[in-house]
XYZ file of C-alpha atoms in Angstrom:
348
model
C 98.314 125.656 101.026
C 100.615 122.968 102.343
C 104.351 123.177 102.456
C 104.590 120.612 99.693
C 102.243 122.515 97.493
C 104.135 125.771 98.057
C 107.449 124.081 97.315
C 106.384 123.000 93.815
C 106.524 126.319 92.078
C 109.874 127.259 93.610
C 111.386 123.861 92.724
C 110.085 124.284 89.171
C 111.538 127.854 88.947
C 114.920 126.530 90.201
C 114.933 123.850 87.533
C 114.081 126.418 84.690
C 116.809 128.730 85.972
C 119.366 125.871 85.885
C 118.353 125.130 82.275
C 118.666 128.794 81.249
C 122.185 128.922 82.588
C 123.146 125.718 80.749
C 121.547 126.870 77.538
C 123.139 130.258 77.791
C 119.803 132.138 77.606
C 117.645 134.153 79.912
C 114.947 132.617 82.201
C 112.398 134.586 80.179
C 113.465 132.730 77.025
C 113.077 129.323 78.693
C 109.666 130.444 79.975
C 108.632 131.286 76.399
C 109.668 127.782 75.223
C 107.806 126.207 78.178
C 104.652 128.082 77.176
C 105.277 127.370 73.494
C 105.610 131.015 72.445
C 106.669 131.546 68.822
C 109.212 134.423 69.314
C 112.123 132.073 69.958
C 114.516 130.832 67.198
C 114.211 127.148 66.196
C 117.900 126.289 67.177
C 117.350 127.905 70.656
C 113.964 126.243 71.064
C 115.350 122.848 70.162
C 118.266 123.229 72.589
C 115.937 124.180 75.423
C 113.397 121.484 74.684
C 116.177 118.884 74.723
C 117.317 120.089 78.109
C 113.735 120.105 79.424
C 113.347 116.465 78.331
C 116.660 115.452 79.714
C 115.757 116.821 83.152
C 112.326 115.242 83.030
C 110.509 118.519 83.079
C 106.714 118.229 82.586
C 104.669 121.317 81.921
C 102.171 121.677 84.851
C 99.028 121.523 82.715
C 100.343 118.426 80.909
C 101.102 116.700 84.172
C 97.582 117.399 85.446
C 96.136 116.066 82.274
C 98.090 112.842 82.496
C 97.580 112.328 86.231
C 94.505 110.127 86.949
C 91.847 111.599 89.216
C 92.036 110.342 92.709
C 89.488 109.752 95.454
C 89.916 108.707 99.060
C 87.785 105.935 100.563
C 87.844 106.026 104.393
C 86.567 103.273 106.627
C 86.297 102.803 110.388
C 88.264 99.490 109.928
C 88.941 96.848 107.234
C 88.134 93.804 109.395
C 84.738 92.579 108.436
C 83.410 90.992 105.214
C 81.017 93.878 104.635
C 83.993 96.379 104.553
C 85.891 94.290 102.021
C 82.914 94.081 99.739
C 82.348 97.852 99.847
C 86.091 98.432 99.273
C 85.875 96.205 96.188
C 82.811 98.047 94.888
C 84.360 101.438 95.215
C 87.844 100.540 93.879
C 86.587 98.544 90.813
C 83.914 101.114 89.977
C 86.421 104.035 90.247
C 89.031 102.040 88.136
C 86.502 101.677 85.349
C 86.209 105.483 85.296
C 90.017 105.911 85.253
C 89.968 107.066 88.903
C 92.616 105.984 91.424
C 91.380 105.085 94.938
C 93.397 105.510 98.117
C 91.932 103.399 100.950
C 92.429 104.277 104.639
C 90.849 103.873 108.073
C 90.115 106.156 111.016
C 92.138 103.896 113.283
C 95.265 106.118 113.257
C 94.116 109.064 111.219
C 90.866 110.943 112.075
C 88.226 111.945 109.521
C 89.388 115.504 109.964
C 92.924 114.479 109.015
C 91.642 112.583 106.028
C 89.752 115.654 104.867
C 93.012 117.584 105.072
C 94.811 114.880 103.233
C 92.292 115.037 100.371
C 92.925 118.764 99.994
C 96.722 118.280 100.188
C 96.696 115.593 97.523
C 94.353 117.531 95.270
C 91.956 114.504 95.364
C 88.456 114.783 93.774
C 86.933 114.020 97.187
C 86.343 111.502 99.932
C 83.908 108.599 100.368
C 83.415 107.974 104.113
C 81.982 104.502 104.972
C 80.226 103.482 108.218
C 81.587 106.227 110.359
C 80.350 108.865 112.730
C 80.752 112.343 111.309
C 81.528 114.789 114.022
C 79.744 118.202 114.101
C 83.025 120.039 113.374
C 83.723 117.820 110.403
C 80.265 118.399 108.954
C 80.834 122.154 109.318
C 84.197 122.028 107.619
C 82.747 119.995 104.701
C 79.939 122.479 104.201
C 81.991 125.655 104.828
C 84.847 124.584 102.533
C 82.560 122.875 100.049
C 84.604 119.663 100.189
C 83.237 116.902 97.899
C 82.243 114.163 100.378
C 79.806 111.232 100.096
C 78.766 109.093 102.986
C 77.964 105.340 102.714
C 75.915 103.917 105.576
C 76.738 106.736 108.035
C 76.216 105.787 111.677
C 74.598 109.070 112.561
C 72.228 111.260 110.583
C 74.315 113.684 108.532
C 73.355 117.177 107.411
C 70.942 117.070 104.499
C 73.518 119.033 102.459
C 75.982 116.064 102.623
C 74.888 113.276 100.259
C 74.573 109.731 101.699
C 74.030 106.397 100.122
C 72.692 103.180 101.655
C 70.244 100.378 101.047
C 66.644 99.706 101.983
C 67.477 98.423 105.381
C 63.935 98.519 106.778
C 62.408 96.796 103.814
C 65.183 94.201 103.595
C 64.768 93.253 107.279
C 60.991 93.089 106.875
C 61.443 90.690 103.942
C 63.901 88.450 105.907
C 61.571 88.115 108.904
C 58.560 87.535 106.687
C 60.438 84.576 105.163
C 60.972 83.149 108.602
C 57.312 83.659 109.453
C 56.230 82.046 106.267
C 58.302 78.916 107.172
C 56.302 78.721 110.405
C 58.550 80.411 112.949
C 56.827 82.324 115.708
C 59.701 82.749 118.205
C 62.145 84.792 116.226
C 65.140 86.336 118.030
C 67.438 88.982 116.585
C 71.089 89.960 116.794
C 70.547 93.657 116.129
C 73.027 96.457 115.529
C 73.778 99.174 118.065
C 70.889 101.621 118.654
C 73.036 104.606 117.402
C 73.543 102.913 114.029
C 71.060 104.139 111.459
C 71.274 100.881 109.501
C 71.018 98.706 112.630
C 68.041 100.716 113.909
C 66.256 100.474 110.584
C 66.814 96.733 110.478
C 65.406 96.244 113.964
C 62.345 98.319 113.126
C 61.922 96.274 109.973
C 61.951 93.116 112.061
C 59.372 94.457 114.478
C 57.127 95.685 111.623
C 57.123 92.133 110.036
C 56.280 90.608 113.478
C 53.442 93.118 114.116
C 51.964 92.507 110.723
C 51.863 88.781 111.446
C 50.314 89.402 114.890
C 53.394 88.071 116.692
C 54.354 89.944 119.892
C 57.824 91.483 119.930
C 59.874 89.984 122.761
C 62.878 92.117 123.744
C 64.194 89.263 125.819
C 65.348 87.453 122.632
C 66.935 90.512 121.007
C 70.568 91.493 121.595
C 72.238 94.706 120.325
C 75.902 94.264 119.316
C 78.366 95.695 116.862
C 78.355 94.102 113.394
C 80.989 91.811 114.752
C 81.667 88.025 114.845
C 82.869 87.796 118.455
C 80.021 89.816 119.798
C 77.559 87.981 117.698
C 78.916 84.658 119.007
C 78.553 85.722 122.617
C 75.041 87.255 122.162
C 73.866 84.117 120.271
C 75.088 81.865 122.961
C 73.220 83.865 125.539
C 70.013 83.647 123.497
C 70.362 79.908 122.642
C 71.487 78.634 126.102
C 67.978 78.843 127.571
C 65.040 76.635 127.813
C 62.782 78.936 125.798
C 65.290 79.695 123.043
C 64.181 81.096 119.700
C 63.608 78.761 116.802
C 64.992 81.296 114.415
C 67.589 84.119 114.599
C 67.744 87.103 112.289
C 71.276 88.609 112.358
C 71.754 92.198 111.211
C 75.078 91.279 109.449
C 76.916 88.250 108.054
C 79.517 88.598 110.740
C 76.885 88.240 113.488
C 75.261 85.361 111.575
C 78.575 83.534 111.422
C 78.822 84.026 115.260
C 75.294 82.527 115.603
C 76.305 79.452 113.545
C 79.293 78.925 115.747
C 77.279 79.424 118.931
C 74.748 76.773 117.688
C 77.591 74.415 116.933
C 79.163 74.865 120.410
C 75.705 74.213 122.057
C 74.995 71.122 119.818
C 72.078 72.866 118.083
C 71.669 71.755 114.454
C 71.061 74.370 111.772
C 68.531 74.550 110.248
C 66.793 71.504 111.802
C 66.653 72.943 115.333
C 67.469 76.617 114.496
C 67.048 78.766 111.402
C 69.620 81.582 110.865
C 68.881 84.444 108.555
C 71.492 87.096 107.757
C 71.802 90.634 106.262
C 74.582 91.525 103.823
C 75.221 88.460 101.649
C 78.973 89.043 101.424
C 81.155 86.365 99.881
C 81.310 84.511 103.230
C 77.544 83.957 103.315
C 77.562 81.275 100.566
C 80.733 79.683 101.979
C 79.248 79.264 105.506
C 78.212 75.828 106.798
C 75.271 75.636 106.105
C 75.212 78.453 103.444
C 73.345 81.432 104.899
C 70.004 82.694 103.737
C 70.494 86.415 103.593
C 69.362 89.838 102.521
C 71.729 90.813 99.666
C 73.172 94.333 99.641
C 74.181 95.521 96.127
C 77.829 96.261 96.987
C 79.056 96.966 93.464
C 76.117 99.338 92.886
C 76.923 101.071 96.217
C 80.516 101.587 95.060
C 79.352 102.826 91.602
C 76.857 105.260 93.025
C 79.304 106.566 95.633
C 81.918 107.233 93.029
C 79.502 108.660 90.579
C 78.014 111.159 93.067
C 81.462 112.145 94.391
C 82.839 112.890 90.979
C 79.698 114.928 90.107
C 80.227 116.913 93.319
C 83.864 117.528 92.385
C 82.677 118.876 88.986
C 80.301 121.220 90.715
C 77.133 119.214 90.065
C 74.971 118.667 93.080
C 73.120 115.305 93.475
C 69.440 115.105 92.655
C 68.736 113.928 96.165
C 70.648 114.006 99.470
C 69.816 110.416 100.337
C 69.829 107.509 97.868
C 68.765 103.967 98.991
C 69.480 100.952 96.769
C 67.114 97.948 96.723
C 68.024 94.761 98.647
C 67.184 91.205 97.567
C 66.240 88.100 99.585
C 68.490 85.082 98.842
C 67.311 81.735 100.303
C 69.925 79.071 100.978
C 70.177 76.167 103.463
C 70.314 77.925 106.808
C 66.484 78.421 107.081
C 63.807 75.755 107.255
C 60.449 75.200 108.941
C 60.734 74.702 112.737
C 60.474 71.087 113.936
C 56.922 71.598 115.280
C 55.815 72.814 111.902
C 57.513 69.911 110.099
C 55.769 67.467 112.417
C 52.441 69.115 111.853
C 52.838 69.095 108.033
C 53.975 65.414 108.262
């Protein structure tokens, strides 16, 4: 128990003692009124109730009933468009259920500290988004039975800790199949880091689509970066500033795709006439890009709803039906993808 939690009963007792002195009765009599016992005269009860109201005293069980449930949503950072979409999904979904959300990052406070904060606040639990869960944190969650739900964890968690994500492999396969159907054969990729479960699944989905179409996988036109604009820009420039550059790029995130668009602009490459760019996420920035990005859409609101629902069920002692839930993605075609020039000439 924290110092704050220990201080609450003593502070409450001090207040009731003060009220007993002012009312000229014993502490036991005040306690009877607090607990609504009947063996107190009406004049005495009324005097004590008036003093309780004047001092702002709230009976513990009534305070708990009025206080909204609280969850913590912890992110690695709040920099990218993906993070902001997930934050919105969690906060709005929780609010619809009357649940307050505290949002934080692991920049200055570790996951271990956030777990402790959750206990200290009496929160219903913690949603941890795109983070690596250390072995000691996993043991603590399991040993103390802390309600925790992971969204797109970077490493594979214990099967006893529920996680939620999307159909990364299938979504990537669908994206690359779209590029292949347009006529592209030299398809590069801005992939995620190998340690990222989502990034790895998207790369494997890309390779599966290429293999199904009989197109050899060429690692020379694949770059692994964080889901980051600046890294995506540098990697895309490296891929595009060569004589045998790809005719299409599949980016594993909107941030990387935006970097690819900027790299193409800097190199004087027109999108989509000279280069098609396909993204994964479909955050709000995808439709605002120039040109608007074709993308694999993640159901962010549903991610937030599912994470909140599973977490509150865990807090109520109800285990999830499955330890891993994947929500379906959707292909959204906009103006950043088109047939390659050679294919347009052939069709003409």
